[in-house]
Tab-separated table of C-alpha atoms and ligand atoms in Angstrom:
chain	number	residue	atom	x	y	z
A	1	UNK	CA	12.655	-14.242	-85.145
A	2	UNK	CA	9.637	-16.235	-85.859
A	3	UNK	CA	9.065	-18.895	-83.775
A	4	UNK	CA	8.517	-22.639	-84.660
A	5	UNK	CA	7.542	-25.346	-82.274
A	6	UNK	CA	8.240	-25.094	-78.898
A	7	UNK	CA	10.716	-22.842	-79.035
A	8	UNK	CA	10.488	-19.385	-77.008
A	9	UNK	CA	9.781	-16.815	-78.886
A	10	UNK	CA	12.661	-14.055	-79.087
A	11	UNK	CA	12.186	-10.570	-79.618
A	12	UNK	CA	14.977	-9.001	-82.042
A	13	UNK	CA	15.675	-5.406	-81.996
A	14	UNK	CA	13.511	-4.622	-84.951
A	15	UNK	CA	10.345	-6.251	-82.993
A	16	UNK	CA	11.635	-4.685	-79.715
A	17	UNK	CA	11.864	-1.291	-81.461
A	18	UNK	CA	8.304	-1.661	-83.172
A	19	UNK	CA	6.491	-2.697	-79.802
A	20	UNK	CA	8.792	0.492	-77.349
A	21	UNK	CA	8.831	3.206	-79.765
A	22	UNK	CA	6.364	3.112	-82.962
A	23	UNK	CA	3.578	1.765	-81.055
A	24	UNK	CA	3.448	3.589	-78.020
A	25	UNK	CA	3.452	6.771	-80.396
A	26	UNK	CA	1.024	5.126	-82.952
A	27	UNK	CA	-1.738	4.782	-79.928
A	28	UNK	CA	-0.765	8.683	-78.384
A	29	UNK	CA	-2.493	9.727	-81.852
A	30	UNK	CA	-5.303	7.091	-82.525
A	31	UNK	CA	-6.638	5.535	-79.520
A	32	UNK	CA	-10.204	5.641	-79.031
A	33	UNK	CA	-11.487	8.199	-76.437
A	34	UNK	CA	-13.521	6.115	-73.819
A	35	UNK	CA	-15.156	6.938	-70.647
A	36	UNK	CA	-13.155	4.473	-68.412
A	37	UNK	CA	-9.227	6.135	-70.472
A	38	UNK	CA	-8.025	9.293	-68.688
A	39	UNK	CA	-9.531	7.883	-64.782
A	40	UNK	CA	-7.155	7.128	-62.146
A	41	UNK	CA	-9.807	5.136	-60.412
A	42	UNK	CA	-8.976	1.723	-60.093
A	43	UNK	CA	-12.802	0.521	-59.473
A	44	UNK	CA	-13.735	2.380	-62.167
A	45	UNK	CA	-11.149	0.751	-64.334
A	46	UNK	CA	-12.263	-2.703	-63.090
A	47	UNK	CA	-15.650	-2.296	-63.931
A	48	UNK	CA	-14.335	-1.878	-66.983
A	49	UNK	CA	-12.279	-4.413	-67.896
A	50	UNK	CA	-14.895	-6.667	-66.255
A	51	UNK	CA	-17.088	-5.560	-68.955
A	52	UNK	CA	-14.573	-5.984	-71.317
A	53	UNK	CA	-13.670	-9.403	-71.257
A	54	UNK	CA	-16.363	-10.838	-73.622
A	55	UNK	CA	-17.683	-7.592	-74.814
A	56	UNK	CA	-16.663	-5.209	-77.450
A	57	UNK	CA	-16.036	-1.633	-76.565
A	58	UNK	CA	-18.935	0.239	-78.688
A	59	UNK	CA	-21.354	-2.363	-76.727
A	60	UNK	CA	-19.716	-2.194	-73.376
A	61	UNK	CA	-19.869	1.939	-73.573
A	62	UNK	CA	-23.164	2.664	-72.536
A	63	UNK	CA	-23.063	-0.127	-70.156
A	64	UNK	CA	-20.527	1.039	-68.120
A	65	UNK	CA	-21.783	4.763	-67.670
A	66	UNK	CA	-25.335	3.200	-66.801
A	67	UNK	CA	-23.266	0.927	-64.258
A	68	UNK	CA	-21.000	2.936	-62.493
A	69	UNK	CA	-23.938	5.912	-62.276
A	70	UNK	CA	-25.694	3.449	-60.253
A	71	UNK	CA	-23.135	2.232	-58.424
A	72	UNK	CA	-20.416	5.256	-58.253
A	73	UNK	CA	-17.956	3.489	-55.595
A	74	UNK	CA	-17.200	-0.015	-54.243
A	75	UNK	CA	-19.059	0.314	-51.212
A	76	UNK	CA	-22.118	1.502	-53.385
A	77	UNK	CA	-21.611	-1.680	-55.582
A	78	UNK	CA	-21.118	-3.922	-52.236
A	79	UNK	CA	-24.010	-2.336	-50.649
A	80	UNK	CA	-26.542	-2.773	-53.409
A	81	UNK	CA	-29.083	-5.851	-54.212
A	82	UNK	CA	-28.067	-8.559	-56.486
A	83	UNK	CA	-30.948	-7.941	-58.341
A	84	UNK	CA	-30.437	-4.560	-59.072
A	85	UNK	CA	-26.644	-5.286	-60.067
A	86	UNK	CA	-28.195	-7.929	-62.689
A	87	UNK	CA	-30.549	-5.398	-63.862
A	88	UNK	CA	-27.990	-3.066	-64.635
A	89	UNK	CA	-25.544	-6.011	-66.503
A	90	UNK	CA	-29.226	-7.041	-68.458
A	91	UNK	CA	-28.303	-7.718	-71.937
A	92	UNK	CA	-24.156	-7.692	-71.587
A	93	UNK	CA	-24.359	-11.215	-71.342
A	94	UNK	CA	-21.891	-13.605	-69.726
A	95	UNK	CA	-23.874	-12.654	-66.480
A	96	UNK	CA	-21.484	-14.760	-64.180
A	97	UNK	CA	-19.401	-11.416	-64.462
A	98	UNK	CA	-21.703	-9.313	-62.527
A	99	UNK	CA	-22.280	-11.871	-59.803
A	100	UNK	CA	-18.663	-12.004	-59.297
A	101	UNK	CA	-17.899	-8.338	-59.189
A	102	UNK	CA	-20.802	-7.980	-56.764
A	103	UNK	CA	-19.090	-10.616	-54.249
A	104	UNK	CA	-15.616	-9.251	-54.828
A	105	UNK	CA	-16.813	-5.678	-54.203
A	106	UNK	CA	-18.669	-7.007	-51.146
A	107	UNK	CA	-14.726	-8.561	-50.215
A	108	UNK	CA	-13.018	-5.276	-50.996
A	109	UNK	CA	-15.352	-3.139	-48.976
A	110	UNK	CA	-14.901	-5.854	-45.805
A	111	UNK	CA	-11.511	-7.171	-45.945
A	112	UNK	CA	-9.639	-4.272	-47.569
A	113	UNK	CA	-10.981	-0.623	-46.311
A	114	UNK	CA	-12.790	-0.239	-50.043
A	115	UNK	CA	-9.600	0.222	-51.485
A	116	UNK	CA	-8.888	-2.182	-54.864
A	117	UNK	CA	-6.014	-4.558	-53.844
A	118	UNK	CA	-2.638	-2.686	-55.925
A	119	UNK	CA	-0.698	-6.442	-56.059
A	120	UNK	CA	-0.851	-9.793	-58.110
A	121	UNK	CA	-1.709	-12.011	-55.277
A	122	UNK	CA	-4.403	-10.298	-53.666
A	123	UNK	CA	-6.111	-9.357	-56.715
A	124	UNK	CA	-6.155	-12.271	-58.146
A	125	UNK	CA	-7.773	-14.082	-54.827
A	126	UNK	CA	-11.038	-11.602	-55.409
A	127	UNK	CA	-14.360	-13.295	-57.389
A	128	UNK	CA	-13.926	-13.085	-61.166
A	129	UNK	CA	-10.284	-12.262	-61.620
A	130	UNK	CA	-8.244	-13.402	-63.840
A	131	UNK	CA	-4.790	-13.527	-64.945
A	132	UNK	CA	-6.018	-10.950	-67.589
A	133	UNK	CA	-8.144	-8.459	-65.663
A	134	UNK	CA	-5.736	-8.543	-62.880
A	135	UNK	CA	-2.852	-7.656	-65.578
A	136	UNK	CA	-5.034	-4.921	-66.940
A	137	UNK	CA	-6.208	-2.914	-63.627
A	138	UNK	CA	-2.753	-3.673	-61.882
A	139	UNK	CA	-1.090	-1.914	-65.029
A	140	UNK	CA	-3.594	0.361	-65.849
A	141	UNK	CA	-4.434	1.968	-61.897
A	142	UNK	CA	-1.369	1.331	-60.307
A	143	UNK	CA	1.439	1.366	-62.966
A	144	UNK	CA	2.191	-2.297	-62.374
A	145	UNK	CA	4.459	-4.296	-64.800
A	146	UNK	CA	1.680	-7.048	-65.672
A	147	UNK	CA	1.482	-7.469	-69.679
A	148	UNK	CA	-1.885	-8.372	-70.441
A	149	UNK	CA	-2.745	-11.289	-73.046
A	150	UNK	CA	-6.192	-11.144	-74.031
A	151	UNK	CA	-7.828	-12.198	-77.607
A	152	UNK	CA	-6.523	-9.405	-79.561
A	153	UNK	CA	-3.350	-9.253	-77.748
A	154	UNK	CA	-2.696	-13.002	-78.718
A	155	UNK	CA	-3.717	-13.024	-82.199
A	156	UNK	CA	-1.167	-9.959	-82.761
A	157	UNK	CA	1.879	-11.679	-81.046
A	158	UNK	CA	0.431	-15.622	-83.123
A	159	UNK	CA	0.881	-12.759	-86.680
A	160	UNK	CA	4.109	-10.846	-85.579
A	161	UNK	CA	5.621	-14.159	-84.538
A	162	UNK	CA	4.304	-16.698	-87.479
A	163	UNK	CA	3.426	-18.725	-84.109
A	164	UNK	CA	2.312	-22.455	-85.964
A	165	UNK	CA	0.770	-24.087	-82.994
A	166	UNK	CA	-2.816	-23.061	-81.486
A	167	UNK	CA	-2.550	-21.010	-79.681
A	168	UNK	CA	-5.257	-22.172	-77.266
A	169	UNK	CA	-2.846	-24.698	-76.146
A	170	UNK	CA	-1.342	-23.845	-72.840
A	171	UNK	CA	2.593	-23.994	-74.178
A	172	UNK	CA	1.765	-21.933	-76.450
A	173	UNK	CA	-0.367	-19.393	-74.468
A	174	UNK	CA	2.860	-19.351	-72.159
A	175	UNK	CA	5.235	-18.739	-74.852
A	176	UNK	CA	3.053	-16.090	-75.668
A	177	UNK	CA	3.007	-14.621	-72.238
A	178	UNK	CA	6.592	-14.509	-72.131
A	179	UNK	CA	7.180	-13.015	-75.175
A	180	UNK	CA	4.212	-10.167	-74.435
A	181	UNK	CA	6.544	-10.040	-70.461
A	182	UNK	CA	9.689	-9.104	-72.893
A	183	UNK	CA	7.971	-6.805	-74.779
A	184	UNK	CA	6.347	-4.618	-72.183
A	185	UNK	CA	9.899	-4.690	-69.718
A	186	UNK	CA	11.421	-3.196	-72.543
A	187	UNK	CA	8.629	-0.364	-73.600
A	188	UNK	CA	8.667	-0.047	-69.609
A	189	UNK	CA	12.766	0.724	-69.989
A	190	UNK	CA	12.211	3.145	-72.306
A	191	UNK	CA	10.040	5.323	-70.328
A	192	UNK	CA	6.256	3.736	-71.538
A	193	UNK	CA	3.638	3.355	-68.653
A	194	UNK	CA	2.673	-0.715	-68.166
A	195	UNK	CA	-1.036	0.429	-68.211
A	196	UNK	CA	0.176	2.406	-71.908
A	197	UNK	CA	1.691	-0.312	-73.364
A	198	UNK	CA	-0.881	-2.943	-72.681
A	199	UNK	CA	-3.953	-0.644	-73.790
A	200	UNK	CA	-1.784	0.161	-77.318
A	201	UNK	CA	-1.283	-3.292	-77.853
A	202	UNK	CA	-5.103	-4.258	-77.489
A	203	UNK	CA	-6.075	-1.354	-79.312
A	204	UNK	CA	-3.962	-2.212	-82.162
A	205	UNK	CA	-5.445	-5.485	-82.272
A	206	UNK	CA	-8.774	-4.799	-81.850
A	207	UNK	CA	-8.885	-1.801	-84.385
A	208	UNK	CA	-5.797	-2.789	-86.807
A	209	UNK	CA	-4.495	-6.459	-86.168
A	210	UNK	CA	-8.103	-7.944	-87.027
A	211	UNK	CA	-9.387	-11.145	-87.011
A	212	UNK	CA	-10.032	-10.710	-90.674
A	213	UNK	CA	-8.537	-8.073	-93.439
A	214	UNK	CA	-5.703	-6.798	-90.663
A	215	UNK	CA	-4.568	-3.104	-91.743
A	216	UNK	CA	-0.881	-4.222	-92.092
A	217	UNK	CA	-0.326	-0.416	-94.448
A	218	UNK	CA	-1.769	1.442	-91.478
A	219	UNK	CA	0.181	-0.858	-88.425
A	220	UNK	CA	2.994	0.649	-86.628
A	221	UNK	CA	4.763	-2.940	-86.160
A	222	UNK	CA	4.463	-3.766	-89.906
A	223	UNK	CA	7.776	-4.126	-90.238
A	224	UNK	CA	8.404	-6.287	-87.482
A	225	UNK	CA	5.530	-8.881	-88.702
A	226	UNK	CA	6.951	-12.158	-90.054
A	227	UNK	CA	2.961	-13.356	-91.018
A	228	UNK	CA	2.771	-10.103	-93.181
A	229	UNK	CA	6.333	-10.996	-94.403
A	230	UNK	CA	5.022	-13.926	-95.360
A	231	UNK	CA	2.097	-12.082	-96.962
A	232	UNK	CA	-0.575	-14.412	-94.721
A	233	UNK	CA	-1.631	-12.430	-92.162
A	234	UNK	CA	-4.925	-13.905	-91.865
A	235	UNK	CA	-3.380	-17.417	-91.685
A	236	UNK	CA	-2.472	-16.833	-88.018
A	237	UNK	CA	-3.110	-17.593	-85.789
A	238	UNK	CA	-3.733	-21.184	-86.511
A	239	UNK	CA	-7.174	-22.513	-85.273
A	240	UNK	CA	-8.615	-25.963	-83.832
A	241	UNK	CA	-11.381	-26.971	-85.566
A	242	UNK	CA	-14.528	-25.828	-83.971
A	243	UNK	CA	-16.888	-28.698	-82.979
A	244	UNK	CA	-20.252	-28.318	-84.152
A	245	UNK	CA	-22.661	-26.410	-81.602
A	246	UNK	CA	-25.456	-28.064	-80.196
A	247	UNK	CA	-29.012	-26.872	-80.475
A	248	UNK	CA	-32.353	-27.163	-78.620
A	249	UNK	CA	-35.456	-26.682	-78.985
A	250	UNK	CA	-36.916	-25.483	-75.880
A	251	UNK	CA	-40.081	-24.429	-74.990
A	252	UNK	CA	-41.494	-22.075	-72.361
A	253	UNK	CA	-45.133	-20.992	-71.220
A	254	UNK	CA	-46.422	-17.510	-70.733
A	255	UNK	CA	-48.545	-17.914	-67.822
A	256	UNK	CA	-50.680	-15.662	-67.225
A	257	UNK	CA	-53.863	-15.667	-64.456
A	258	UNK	CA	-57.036	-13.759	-64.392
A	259	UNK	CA	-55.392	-10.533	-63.339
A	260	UNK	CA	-53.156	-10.674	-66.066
A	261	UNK	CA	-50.325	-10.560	-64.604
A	262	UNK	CA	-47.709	-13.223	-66.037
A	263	UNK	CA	-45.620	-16.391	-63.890
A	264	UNK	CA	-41.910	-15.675	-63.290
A	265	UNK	CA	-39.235	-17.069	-61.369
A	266	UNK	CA	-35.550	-16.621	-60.450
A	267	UNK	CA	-32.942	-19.161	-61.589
A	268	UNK	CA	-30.820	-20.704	-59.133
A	269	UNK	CA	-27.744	-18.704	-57.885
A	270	UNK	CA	-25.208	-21.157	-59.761
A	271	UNK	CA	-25.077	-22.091	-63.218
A	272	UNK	CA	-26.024	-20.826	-66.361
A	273	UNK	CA	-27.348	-17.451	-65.934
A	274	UNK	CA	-27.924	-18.008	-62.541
A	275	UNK	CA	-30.011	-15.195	-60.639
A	276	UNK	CA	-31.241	-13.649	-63.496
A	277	UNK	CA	-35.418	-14.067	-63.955
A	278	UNK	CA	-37.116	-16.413	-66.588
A	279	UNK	CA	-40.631	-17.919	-67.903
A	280	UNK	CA	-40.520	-21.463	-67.213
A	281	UNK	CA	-40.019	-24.081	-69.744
A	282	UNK	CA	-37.160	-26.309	-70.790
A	283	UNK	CA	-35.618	-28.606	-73.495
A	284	UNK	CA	-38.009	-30.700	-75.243
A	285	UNK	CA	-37.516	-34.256	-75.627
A	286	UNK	CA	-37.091	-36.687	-78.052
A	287	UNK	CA	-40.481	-37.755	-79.943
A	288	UNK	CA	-42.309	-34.831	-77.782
A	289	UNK	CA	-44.483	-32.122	-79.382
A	290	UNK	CA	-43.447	-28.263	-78.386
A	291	UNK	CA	-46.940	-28.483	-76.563
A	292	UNK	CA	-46.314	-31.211	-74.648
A	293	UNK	CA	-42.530	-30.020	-73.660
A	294	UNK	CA	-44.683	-26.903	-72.409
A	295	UNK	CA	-46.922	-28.809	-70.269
A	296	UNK	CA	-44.275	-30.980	-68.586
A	297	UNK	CA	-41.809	-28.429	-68.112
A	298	UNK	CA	-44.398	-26.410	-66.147
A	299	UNK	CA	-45.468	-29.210	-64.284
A	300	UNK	CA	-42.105	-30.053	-63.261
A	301	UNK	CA	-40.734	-26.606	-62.749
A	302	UNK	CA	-44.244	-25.414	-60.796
A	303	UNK	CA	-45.631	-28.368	-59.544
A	304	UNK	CA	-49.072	-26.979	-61.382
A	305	UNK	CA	-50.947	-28.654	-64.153
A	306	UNK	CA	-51.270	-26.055	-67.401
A	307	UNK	CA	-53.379	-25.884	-70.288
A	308	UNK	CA	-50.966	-24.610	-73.157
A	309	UNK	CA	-52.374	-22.497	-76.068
A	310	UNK	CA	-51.588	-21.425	-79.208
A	311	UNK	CA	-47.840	-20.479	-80.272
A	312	UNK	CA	-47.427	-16.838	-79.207
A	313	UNK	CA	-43.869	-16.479	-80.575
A	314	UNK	CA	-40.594	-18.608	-81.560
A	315	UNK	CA	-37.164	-16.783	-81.531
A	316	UNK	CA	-33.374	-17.943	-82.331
A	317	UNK	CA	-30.811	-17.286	-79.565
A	318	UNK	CA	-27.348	-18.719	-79.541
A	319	UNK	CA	-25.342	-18.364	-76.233
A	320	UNK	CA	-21.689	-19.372	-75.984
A	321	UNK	CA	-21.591	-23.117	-76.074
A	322	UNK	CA	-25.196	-23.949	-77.452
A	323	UNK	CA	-28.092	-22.341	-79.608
A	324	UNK	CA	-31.786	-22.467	-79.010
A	325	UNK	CA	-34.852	-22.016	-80.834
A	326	UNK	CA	-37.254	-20.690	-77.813
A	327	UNK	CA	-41.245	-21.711	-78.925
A	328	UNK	CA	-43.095	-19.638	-76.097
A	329	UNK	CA	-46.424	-20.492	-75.644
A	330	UNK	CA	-49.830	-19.475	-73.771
A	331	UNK	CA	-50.936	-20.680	-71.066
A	332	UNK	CA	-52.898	-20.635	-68.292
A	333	UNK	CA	-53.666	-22.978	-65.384
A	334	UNK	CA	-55.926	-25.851	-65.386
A	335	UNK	CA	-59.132	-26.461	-63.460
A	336	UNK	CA	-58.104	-27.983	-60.139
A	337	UNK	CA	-54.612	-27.115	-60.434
A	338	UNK	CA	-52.666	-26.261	-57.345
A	339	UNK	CA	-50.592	-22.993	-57.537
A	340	UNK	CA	-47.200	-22.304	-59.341
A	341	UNK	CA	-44.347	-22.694	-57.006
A	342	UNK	CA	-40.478	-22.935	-57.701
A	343	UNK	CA	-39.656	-26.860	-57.087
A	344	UNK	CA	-36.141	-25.642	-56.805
A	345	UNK	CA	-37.194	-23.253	-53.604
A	346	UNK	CA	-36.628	-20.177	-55.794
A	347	UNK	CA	-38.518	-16.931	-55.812
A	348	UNK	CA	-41.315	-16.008	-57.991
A	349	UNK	CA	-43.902	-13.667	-58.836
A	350	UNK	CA	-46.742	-12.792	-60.687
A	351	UNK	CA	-45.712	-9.821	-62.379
A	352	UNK	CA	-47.946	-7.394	-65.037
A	353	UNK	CA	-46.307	-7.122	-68.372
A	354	UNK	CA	-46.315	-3.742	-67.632
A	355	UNK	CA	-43.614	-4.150	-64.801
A	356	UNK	CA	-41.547	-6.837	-66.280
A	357	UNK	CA	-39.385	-4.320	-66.969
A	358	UNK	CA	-37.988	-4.123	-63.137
A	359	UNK	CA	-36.330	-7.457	-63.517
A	360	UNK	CA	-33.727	-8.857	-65.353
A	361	UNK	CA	-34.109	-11.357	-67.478
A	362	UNK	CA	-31.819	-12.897	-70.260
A	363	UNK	CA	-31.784	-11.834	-73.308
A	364	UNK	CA	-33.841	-14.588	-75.415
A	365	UNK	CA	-36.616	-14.115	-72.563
A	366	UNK	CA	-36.302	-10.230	-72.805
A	367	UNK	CA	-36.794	-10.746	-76.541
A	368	UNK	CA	-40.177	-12.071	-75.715
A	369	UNK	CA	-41.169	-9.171	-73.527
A	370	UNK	CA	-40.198	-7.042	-76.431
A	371	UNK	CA	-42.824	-8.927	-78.858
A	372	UNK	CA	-45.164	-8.245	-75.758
A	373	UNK	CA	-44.984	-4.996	-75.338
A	374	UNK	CA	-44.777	-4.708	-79.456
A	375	UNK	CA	-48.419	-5.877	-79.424
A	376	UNK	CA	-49.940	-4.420	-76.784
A	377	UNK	CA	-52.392	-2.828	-79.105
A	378	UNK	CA	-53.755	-6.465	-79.629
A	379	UNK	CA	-55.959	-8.273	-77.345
A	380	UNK	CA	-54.223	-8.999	-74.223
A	381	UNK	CA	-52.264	-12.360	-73.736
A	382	UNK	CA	-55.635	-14.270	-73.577
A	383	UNK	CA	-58.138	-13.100	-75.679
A	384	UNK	CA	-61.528	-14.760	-75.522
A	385	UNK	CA	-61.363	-16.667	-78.537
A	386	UNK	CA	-59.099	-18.878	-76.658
A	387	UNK	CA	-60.949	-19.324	-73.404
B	401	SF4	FE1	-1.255	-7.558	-87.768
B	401	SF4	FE2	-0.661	-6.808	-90.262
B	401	SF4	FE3	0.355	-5.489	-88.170
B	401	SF4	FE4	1.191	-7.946	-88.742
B	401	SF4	S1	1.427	-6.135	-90.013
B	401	SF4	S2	0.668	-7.156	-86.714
B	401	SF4	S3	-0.689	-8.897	-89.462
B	401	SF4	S4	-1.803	-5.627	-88.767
């Protein structure tokens, strides 16, 4: 059975049995109660498997319940403010997700009566859908026969098949597919539901099959497994080497005026956390002091000329690609100085720390408000010592 190379990557009736009969009953006694299992509703279930796609379940939870009270339909979703869509997604990360669900909701209210499109092609032509969320709500709402193939999914099939090649590498992402097709047509044959089958499989990967120390005594396809024949689970699948990540120091200024009230401003609508509000500042460069990368980023960013004080706080953040060590800084404007304005045409505000709270910002700059708020017993942001 296990497959080597290039070839495909054939079931045999032990695996076949293990993946239509033992799991299927394995996940009717332990899967995890969640608030998106046991609905019919197929926006409901997108949300969630939206959610899902970079998230773990224990973090997506209270996410979703926050999400779908606020927006309880599609057209509620389509009908609501970007802004307050980003709010709710604050802190989930990967924030291109809620843009994209906005747009598509805004597409399924207008183009198709509010109803979630039930087939392959016109699913898959909405914002932010995949081949694997459009597996998972086609199988999971509307009984579809779409196997899904997502992270835990593949690192199951790489150990039950002692799969050698990455399997990042398309081929072998395809021979995985294929394989996953076989499995589900024949859970499907014996009387499984698609949207069954594919939720058992991720579950046993996410909460048996795991990345590291796998619970081969506890797994219902144990005996189908040719890594755990081998007695290498963990070997598989096998990885690329990871390139190093980059980092940056970059450096952003709290600017605050006489009212108190600190500088914001929306990021543009594309890109890297685009949408979503932020302190200005940026990457500092080579030879430059932190200072100094505060003072040009602001007068780049804001056209206005700042004084930067003392250090108010430096954090760590790593996001998918890169990591960052964020030196935020004080600051206030200069004599003479023109206003703050976006040079990019965005929005921005003056907002009191107070309300910062009504926007959403990501998470490295929400870490800051946090240390704001922390010390608001202190003297405010400028305290006359530094005036
Ligand atoms: Fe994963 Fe172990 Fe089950 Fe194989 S036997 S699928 S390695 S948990």
């Amino acid at each position: 059975m296990p497959g080597t190379d290039d070839d495909a990557l054939e079931p045999d009736a032990a695996c076949r049995r293990a993946f239509s009969e033992k799991l299927p009953a394995w996940y009717a006694e332990h899967r995890r109660e969640m608030p998106w299992r046991g609905t019919a509703d197929p926006y409901r279930i997108w949300v969630a498997e939206v959610m899902l796609q970079q998230t773990r379940v224990e973090q997506a939870t209270p996410y979703f319940r926050r999400f779908v009270d606020a927006f309880p339909t599609v057209e509620a979703l389509a009908e609501a403010e970007r802004d307050a869509v980003l709010k709710r997604w604050e802190g989930l990360g990967y924030y291109a997700r809620a843009r994209h669900l906005h747009e598509a909701a805004q597409i399924v209210a207008d183009e198709h009566g509010g109803d979630v499109p039930d087939t392959w092609d016109a699913i898959r032509e909405l914002p932010g859908i995949g081949p694997y969320t459009a597996a998972a709500v086609l199988s999971i709402a509307f009984g579809k026969s779409h196997a899904v193939l997502d992270g835990n999914v593949v690192r199951l099939l790489a150990r039950v098949f002692a799969v050698e090649k990455d399997p990042s590498k398309s081929g072998t992402r395809r021979r995985l597919r294929d394989a996953a097709d076989a499995l589900l047509a024949d859970a499907c044959d014996q009387g499984v539901a698609p949207g069954d089958f594919n939720q058992a499989v991720m579950e046993l990967g996410a909460t048996v099959c795991t990345p590291s120390a796998p619970r081969c005594p506890d797994c219902p396809v144990q005996d189908a497994c040719a890594a755990y024949a081998e007695g290498a689970p963990e070997a598989y699948p096998h990885k690329r080497k990871k390139a190093p990540v980059p980092h940056h120091d970059v450096a952003v200024g709290l600017l605050e005026n006489e009212a108190g009230e600190l500088f914001i401003q929306r990021r543009p609508d594309e890109g890297l956390l685009a949408g979503l509000w932020e302190f200005p500042g940026g990457k500092q460069e080579g030879g430059e002091a932190l200072a100094e990368t505060c003072r040009r980023e602001l007068r780049e960013e804001t056209g206005a000329r700042v004084e930067v004080g003392r250090l108010f706080h430096r954090l760590n953040h790593a996001y998918s690609h890169f990591k960052i060590t964020l030196h935020a800084f004080r600051c206030r404007l200069a004599e003479g100085s023109n206003a703050p304005t976006s040079a990019e045409g965005q929005p921005t505000r003056w907002v009191a720390p107070a309300s910062l709270d009504d926007y959403a910002f990501p998470r490295a700059n929400r870490r800051l408000i946090e240390e704001l708020e922390e010390r608001q017993e202190r003297p405010t942001l400028f305290d006359a010592a530094e005036r």
